[in-house]
Short mmCIF file of C-alpha atoms in Angstrom, two decimals:
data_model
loop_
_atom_site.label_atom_id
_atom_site.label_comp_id
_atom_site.label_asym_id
_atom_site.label_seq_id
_atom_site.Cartn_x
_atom_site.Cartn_y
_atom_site.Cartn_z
CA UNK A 201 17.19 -5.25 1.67
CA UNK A 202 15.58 -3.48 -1.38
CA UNK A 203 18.73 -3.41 -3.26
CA UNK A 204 19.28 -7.07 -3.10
CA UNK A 205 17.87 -9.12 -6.03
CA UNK A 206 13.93 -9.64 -5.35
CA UNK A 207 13.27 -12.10 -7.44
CA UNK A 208 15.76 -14.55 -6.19
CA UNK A 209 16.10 -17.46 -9.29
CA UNK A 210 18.05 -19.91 -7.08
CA UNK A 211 19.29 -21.26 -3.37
CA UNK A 212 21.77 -18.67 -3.45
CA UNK A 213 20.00 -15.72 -4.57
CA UNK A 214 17.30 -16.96 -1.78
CA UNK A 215 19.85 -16.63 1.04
CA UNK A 216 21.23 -13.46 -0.08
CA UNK A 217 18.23 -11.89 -0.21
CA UNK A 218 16.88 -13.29 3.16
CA UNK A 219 20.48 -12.40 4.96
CA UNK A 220 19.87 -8.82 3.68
CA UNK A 221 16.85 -8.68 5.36
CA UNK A 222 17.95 -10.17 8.68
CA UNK A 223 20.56 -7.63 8.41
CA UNK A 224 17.91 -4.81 8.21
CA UNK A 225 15.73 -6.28 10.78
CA UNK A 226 18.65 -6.31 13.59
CA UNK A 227 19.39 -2.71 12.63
CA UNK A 228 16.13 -1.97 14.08
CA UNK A 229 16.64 -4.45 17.41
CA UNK A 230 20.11 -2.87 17.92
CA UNK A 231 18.49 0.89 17.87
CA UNK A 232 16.22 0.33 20.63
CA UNK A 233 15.07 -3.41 20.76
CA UNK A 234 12.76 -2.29 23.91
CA UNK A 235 10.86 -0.30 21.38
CA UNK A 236 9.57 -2.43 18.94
CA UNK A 237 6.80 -3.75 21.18
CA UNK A 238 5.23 -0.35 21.45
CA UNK A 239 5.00 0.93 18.09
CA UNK A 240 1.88 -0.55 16.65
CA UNK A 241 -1.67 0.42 15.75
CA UNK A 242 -2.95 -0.03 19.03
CA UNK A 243 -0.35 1.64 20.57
CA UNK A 244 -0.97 4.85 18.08
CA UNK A 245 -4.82 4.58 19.49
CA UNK A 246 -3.80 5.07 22.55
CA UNK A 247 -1.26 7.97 21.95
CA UNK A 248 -4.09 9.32 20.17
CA UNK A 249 -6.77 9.26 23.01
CA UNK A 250 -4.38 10.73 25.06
CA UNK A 251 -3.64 13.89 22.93
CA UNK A 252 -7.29 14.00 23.28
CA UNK A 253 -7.49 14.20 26.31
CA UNK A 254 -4.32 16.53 27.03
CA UNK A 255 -6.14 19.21 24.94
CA UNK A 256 -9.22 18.73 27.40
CA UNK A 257 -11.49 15.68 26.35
CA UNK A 258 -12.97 17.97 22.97
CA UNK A 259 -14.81 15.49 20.28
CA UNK A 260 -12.23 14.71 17.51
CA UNK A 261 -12.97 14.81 13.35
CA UNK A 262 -10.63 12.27 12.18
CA UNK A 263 -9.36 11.69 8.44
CA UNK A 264 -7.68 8.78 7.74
CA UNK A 265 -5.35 7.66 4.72
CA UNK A 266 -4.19 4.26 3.65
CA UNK A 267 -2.69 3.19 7.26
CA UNK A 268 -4.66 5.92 9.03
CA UNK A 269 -7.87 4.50 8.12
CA UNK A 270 -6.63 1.70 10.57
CA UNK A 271 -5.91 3.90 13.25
CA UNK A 272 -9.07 5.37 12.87
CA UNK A 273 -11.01 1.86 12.46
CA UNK A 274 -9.25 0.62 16.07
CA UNK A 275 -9.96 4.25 17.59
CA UNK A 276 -13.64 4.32 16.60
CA UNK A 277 -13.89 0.39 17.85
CA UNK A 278 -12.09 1.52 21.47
CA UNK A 279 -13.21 4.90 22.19
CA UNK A 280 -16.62 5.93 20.02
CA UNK A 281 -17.77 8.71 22.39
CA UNK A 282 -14.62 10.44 21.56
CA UNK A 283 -15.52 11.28 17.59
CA UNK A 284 -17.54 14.00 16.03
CA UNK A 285 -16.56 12.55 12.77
CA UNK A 286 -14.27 10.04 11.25
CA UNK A 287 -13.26 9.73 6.63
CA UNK A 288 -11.71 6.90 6.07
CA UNK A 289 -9.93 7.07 2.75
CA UNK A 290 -7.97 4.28 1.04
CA UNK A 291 -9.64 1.73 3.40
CA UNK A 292 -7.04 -1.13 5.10
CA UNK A 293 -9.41 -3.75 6.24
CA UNK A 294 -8.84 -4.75 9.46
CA UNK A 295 -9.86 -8.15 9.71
CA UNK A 296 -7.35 -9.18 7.31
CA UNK A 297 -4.30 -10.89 7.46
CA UNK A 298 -1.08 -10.09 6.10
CA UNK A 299 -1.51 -12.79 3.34
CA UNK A 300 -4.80 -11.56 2.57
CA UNK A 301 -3.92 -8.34 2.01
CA UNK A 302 -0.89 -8.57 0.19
CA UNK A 303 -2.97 -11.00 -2.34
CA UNK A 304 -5.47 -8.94 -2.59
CA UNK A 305 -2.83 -5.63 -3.17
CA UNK A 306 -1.07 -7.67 -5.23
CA UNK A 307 -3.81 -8.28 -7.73
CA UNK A 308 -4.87 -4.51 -7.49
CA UNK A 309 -1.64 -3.56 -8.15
CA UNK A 310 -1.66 -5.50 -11.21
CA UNK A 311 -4.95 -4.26 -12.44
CA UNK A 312 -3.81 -0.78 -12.27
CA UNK A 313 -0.53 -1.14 -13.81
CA UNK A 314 -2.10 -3.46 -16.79
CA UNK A 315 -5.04 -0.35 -17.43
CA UNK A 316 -1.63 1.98 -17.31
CA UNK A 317 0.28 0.64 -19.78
CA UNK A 318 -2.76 0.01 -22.02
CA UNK A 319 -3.43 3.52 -22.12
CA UNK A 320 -0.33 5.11 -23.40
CA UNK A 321 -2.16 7.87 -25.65
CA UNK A 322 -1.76 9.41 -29.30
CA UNK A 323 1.60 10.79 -27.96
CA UNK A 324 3.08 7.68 -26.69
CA UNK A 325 6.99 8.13 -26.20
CA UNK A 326 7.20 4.49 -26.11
CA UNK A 327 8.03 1.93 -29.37
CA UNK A 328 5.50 -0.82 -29.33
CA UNK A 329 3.26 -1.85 -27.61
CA UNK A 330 3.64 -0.11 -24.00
CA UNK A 331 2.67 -3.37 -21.78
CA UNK A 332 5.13 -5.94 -23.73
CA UNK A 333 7.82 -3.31 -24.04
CA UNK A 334 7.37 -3.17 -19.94
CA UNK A 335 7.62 -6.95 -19.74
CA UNK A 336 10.63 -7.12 -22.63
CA UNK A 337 12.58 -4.41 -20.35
CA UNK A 338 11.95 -6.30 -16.99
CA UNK A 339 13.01 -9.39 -18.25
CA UNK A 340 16.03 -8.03 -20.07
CA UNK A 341 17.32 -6.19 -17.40
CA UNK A 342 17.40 -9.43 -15.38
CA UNK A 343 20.72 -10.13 -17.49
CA UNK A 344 21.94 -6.84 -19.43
CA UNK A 345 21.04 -4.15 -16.92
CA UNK A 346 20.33 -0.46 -17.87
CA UNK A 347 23.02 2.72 -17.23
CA UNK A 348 22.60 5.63 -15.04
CA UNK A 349 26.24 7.69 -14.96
CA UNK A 350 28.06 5.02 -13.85
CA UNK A 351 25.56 2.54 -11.93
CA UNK A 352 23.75 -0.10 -13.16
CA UNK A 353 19.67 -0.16 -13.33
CA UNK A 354 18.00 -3.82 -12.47
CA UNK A 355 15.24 -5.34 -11.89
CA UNK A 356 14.29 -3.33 -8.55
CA UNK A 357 14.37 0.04 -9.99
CA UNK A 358 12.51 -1.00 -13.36
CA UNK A 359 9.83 -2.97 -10.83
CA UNK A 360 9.34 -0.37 -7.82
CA UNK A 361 8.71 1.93 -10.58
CA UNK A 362 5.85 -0.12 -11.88
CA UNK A 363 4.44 -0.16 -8.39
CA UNK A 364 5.08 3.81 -7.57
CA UNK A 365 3.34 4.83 -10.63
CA UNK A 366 -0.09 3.42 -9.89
CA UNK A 367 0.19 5.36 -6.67
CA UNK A 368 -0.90 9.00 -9.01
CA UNK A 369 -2.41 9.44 -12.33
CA UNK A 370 0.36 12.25 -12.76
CA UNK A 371 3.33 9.84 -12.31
CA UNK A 372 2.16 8.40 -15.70
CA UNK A 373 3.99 10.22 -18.43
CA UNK A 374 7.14 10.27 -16.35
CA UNK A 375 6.78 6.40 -16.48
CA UNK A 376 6.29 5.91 -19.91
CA UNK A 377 9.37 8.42 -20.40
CA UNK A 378 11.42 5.97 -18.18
CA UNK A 379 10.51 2.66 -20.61
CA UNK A 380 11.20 4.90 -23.60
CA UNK A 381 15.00 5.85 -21.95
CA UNK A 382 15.23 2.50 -21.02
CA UNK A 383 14.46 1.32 -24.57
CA UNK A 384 17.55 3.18 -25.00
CA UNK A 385 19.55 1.51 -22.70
CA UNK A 386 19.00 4.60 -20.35
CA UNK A 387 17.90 3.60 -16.46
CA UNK A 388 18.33 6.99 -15.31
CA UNK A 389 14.27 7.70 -14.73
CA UNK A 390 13.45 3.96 -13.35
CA UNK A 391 16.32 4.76 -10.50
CA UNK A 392 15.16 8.14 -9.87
CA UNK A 393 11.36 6.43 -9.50
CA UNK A 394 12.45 3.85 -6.94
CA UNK A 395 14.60 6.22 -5.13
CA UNK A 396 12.02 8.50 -4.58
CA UNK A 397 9.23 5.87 -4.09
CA UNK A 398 11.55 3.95 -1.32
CA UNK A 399 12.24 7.55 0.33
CA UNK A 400 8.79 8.67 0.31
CA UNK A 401 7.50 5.20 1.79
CA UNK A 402 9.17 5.18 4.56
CA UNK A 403 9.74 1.14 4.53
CA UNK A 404 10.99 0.18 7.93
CA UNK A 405 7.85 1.69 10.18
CA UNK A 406 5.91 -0.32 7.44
CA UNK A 407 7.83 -3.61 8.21
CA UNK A 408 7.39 -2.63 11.84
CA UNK A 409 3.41 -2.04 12.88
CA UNK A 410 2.63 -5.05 9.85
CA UNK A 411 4.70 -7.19 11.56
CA UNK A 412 3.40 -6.49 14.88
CA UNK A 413 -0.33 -5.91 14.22
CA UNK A 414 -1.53 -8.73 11.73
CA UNK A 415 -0.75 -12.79 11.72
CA UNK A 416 1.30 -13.37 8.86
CA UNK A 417 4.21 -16.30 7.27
CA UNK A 418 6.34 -17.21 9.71
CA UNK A 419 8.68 -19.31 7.52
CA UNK A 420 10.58 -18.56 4.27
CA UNK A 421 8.50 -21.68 2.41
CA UNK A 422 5.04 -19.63 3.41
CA UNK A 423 5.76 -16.96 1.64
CA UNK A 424 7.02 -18.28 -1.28
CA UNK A 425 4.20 -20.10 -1.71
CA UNK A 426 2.28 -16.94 -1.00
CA UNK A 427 4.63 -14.92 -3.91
CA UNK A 428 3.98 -17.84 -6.31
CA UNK A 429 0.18 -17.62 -5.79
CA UNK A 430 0.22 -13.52 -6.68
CA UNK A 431 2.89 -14.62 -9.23
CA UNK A 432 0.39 -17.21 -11.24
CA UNK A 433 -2.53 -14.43 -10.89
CA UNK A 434 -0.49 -11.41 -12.15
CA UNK A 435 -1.14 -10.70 -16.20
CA UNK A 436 1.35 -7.75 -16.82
CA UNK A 437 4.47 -8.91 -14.81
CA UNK A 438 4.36 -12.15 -12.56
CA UNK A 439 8.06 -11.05 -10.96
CA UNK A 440 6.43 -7.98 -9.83
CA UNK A 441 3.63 -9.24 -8.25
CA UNK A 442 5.45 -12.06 -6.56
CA UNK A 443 8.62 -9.13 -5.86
CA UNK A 444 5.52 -7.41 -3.93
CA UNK A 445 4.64 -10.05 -1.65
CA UNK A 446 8.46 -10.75 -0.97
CA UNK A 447 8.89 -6.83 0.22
CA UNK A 448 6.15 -7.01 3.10
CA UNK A 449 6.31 -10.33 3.90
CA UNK A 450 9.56 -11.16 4.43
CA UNK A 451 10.81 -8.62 7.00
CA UNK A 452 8.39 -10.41 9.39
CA UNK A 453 10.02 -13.82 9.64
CA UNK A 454 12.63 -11.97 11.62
CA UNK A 455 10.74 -9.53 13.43
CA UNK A 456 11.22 -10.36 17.34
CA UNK A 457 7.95 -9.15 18.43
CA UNK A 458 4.92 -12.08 17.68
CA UNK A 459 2.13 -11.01 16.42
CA UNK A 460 -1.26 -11.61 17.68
CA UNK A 461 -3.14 -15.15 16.38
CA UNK A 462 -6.65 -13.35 16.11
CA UNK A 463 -7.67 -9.82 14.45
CA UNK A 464 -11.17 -8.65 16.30
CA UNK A 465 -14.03 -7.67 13.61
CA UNK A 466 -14.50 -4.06 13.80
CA UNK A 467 -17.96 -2.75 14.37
CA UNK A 468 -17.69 0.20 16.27
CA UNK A 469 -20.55 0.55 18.03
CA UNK A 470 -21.73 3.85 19.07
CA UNK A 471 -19.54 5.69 16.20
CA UNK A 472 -20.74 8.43 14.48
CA UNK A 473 -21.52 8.31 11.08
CA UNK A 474 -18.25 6.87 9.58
CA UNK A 475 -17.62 7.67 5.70
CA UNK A 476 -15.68 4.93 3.93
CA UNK A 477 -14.34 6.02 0.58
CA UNK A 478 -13.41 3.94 -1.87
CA UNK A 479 -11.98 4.10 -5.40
CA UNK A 480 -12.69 1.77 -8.10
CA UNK A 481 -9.17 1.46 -9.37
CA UNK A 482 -7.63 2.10 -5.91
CA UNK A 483 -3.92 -0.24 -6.41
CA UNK A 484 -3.13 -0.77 -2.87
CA UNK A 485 -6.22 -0.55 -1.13
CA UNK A 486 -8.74 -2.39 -3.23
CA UNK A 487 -12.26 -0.95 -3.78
CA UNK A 488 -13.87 -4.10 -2.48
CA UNK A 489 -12.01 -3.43 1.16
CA UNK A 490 -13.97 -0.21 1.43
CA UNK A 491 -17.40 -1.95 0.60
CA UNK A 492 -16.58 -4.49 3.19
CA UNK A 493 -15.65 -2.62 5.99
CA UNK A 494 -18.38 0.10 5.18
CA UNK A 495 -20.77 -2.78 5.41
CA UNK A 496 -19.37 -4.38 9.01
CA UNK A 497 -19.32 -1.07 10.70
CA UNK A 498 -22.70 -0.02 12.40
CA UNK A 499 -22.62 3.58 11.72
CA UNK A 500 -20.97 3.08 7.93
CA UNK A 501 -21.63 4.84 4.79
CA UNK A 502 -19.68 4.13 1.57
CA UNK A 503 -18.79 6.98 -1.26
CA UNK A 504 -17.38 5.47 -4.45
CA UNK A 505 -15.14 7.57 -6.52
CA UNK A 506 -14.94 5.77 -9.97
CA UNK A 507 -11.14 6.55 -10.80
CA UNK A 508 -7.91 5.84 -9.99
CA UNK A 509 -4.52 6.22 -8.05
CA UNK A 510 -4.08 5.43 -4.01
CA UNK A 511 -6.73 7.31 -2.03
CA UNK A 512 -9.19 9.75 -3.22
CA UNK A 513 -9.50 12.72 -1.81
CA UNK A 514 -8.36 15.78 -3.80
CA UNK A 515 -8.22 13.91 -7.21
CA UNK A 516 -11.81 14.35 -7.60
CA UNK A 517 -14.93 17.73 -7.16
CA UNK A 518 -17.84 15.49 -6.17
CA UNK A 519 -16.00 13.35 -4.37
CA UNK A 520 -14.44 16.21 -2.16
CA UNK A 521 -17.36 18.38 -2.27
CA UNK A 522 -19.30 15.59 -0.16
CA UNK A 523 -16.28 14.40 2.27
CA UNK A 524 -15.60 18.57 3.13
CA UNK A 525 -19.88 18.48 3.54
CA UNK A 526 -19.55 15.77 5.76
CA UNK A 527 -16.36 16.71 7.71
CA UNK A 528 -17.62 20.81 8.26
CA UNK A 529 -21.46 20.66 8.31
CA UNK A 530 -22.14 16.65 9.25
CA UNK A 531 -23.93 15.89 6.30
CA UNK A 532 -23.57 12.46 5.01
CA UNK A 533 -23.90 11.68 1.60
CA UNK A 534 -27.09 9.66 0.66
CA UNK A 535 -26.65 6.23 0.78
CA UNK A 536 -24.70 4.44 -2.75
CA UNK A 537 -23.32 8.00 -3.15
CA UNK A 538 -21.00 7.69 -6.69
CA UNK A 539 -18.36 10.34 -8.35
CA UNK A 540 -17.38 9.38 -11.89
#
């Protein structure tokens, strides 16, 4: 699926891309079809209450990254008594759809990769100016594509790159090393990015709880429409942005388990203190899903870490001096508690 063209520019390319995913999708049904039903959030909640339990019904501290703050959202929502303490880091919100998120990411993502690019320093490897030179190479690509040994380097590579570099501040020179070789008609850094970026993802159990956990397009037409409307709001590369939406939503359109209609709000009643950290320039999991879902839980308290990159925790002293506080001795931060 991710090596077929994802920014299809006719019927053709369409098809191809969408029988590519099909293709993927009934790899999954043929493995163990009987499966598929079982392996989302809630079900994780469960396996989780259960280990609890095994190891004899002990009060859990719970961390949560990215996904795992949703785990630990549903967990705290089904089964308070069980916490001593939850961090929820790189905060999913749970009421949201799967168009609402990927919009939201979408525009995040483009944020970060626009205050990237603009901030090539004094010993910029790149000619020109870095954020045009990014555009000039995507869009060149499309039709000469880069070399590495003997394989050619498209759109994909030069585009996943863009989106696994805002994942980590140190991921940055490497990426402005991979537009300078590719200024040089050298792809060999873009497809080592992707490679590694689609490795480390893990993209099928992605496809697999998002399809099952969240409403989302259920037709090829909705999420076009939904790729066109990140497209129009991106500033540093509209194929990208629309590329983005295409990865996460497709794979669902297929996916033979429906999803529910409804997502509960999450209050969580009864919770400990929950701590719901958000950063500022956060690509995937916007800073504004943190301040919402801090807000809806009863028990929430919100730590903003002014920076950057996916997550927070261990990029930053004052943010990690207060989340180890909180995890060892209980001590919550005081409320609108900030790390520059």
């Amino acid at each position: 699926f991710l090596s077929t063209d994802l920014v299809p520019r006719d019927a053709a390319g369409q098809a191809m891309l969408e029988a590519s995913l099909a293709a993927a999708v009934e790899t999954c049904v043929t493995a163990d079809a009987s499966l598929l039903a079982h392996i989302g959030t809630d079900a994780a909640v469960s396996d989780l209450e259960a280990i609890r339990l095994a190891l004899g019904g002990d009060q859990i501290t719970y961390v949560g990254f990215s996904y795992g703050t949703l785990i630990g959202l549903r967990y705290a929502q089904r089964f308070p008594d069980g916490l001593r303490a939850m961090v929820l880091d790189g905060t999913v919100e749970p009421e949201a759809n799967l168009e609402e998120r990927l919009v939201d990411a979408a525009a995040s993502l483009d944020r970060s990769l626009a205050e990237i690019l603009n901030t090539c320093g004094p010993d910029c490897p790149i000619t020109g100016d870095p954020l045009q030179a990014y555009r000039d190479l995507a869009e060149a690509v499309r039709t000469e594509p880069l070399r590495s040994g003997d394989a050619d380097v498209g759109f994909n590579a030069v585009g996943i790159a863009g989106i696994a570099v805002t994942y980590d501040d140190e991921w940055r020179a490497p990426f402005y090393e991979a537009i300078a070789q590719g200024q040089r008609g050298d792809g060999t850094l873009f497809e080592l990015f992707a490679e590694s970026f689609v490795e480390e993802f893990e993209f099928g159990p992605n496809f697999a709880v998002d399809c099952l956990d969240v409403p989302h397009p259920t037709t090829s037409a909705e999420v076009e429409a939904l790729a066109s409307q990140a497209a129009d709001a991106a500033t540093v590369l509209p194929d990208l942005s629309g590329a983005y939406v295409r990865i996460f939503a497709l794979p669902c359109l297929q996916w033979p388990v429906p999803a529910p209609t409804e997502l509960e709000p999450i209050i969580a009643p009864g919770a400990p203190p929950i701590l719901v950290v958000g950063n500022t320039g956060d690509p995937i999991t916007p800073f504004e899903s943190a301040e919402r879902v801090a807000s809806r839980l009863q028990a929430g308290h919100l730590l903003t870490y002014v920076g950057s990159g996916h997550t927070t925790y261990g990029k930053n002293a004052c943010a990690d001096a207060h989340i180890d506080s909180y995890l060892l001795d209980l001590t919550v931060p005081p409320r609108a508690a900030s790390c520059p």
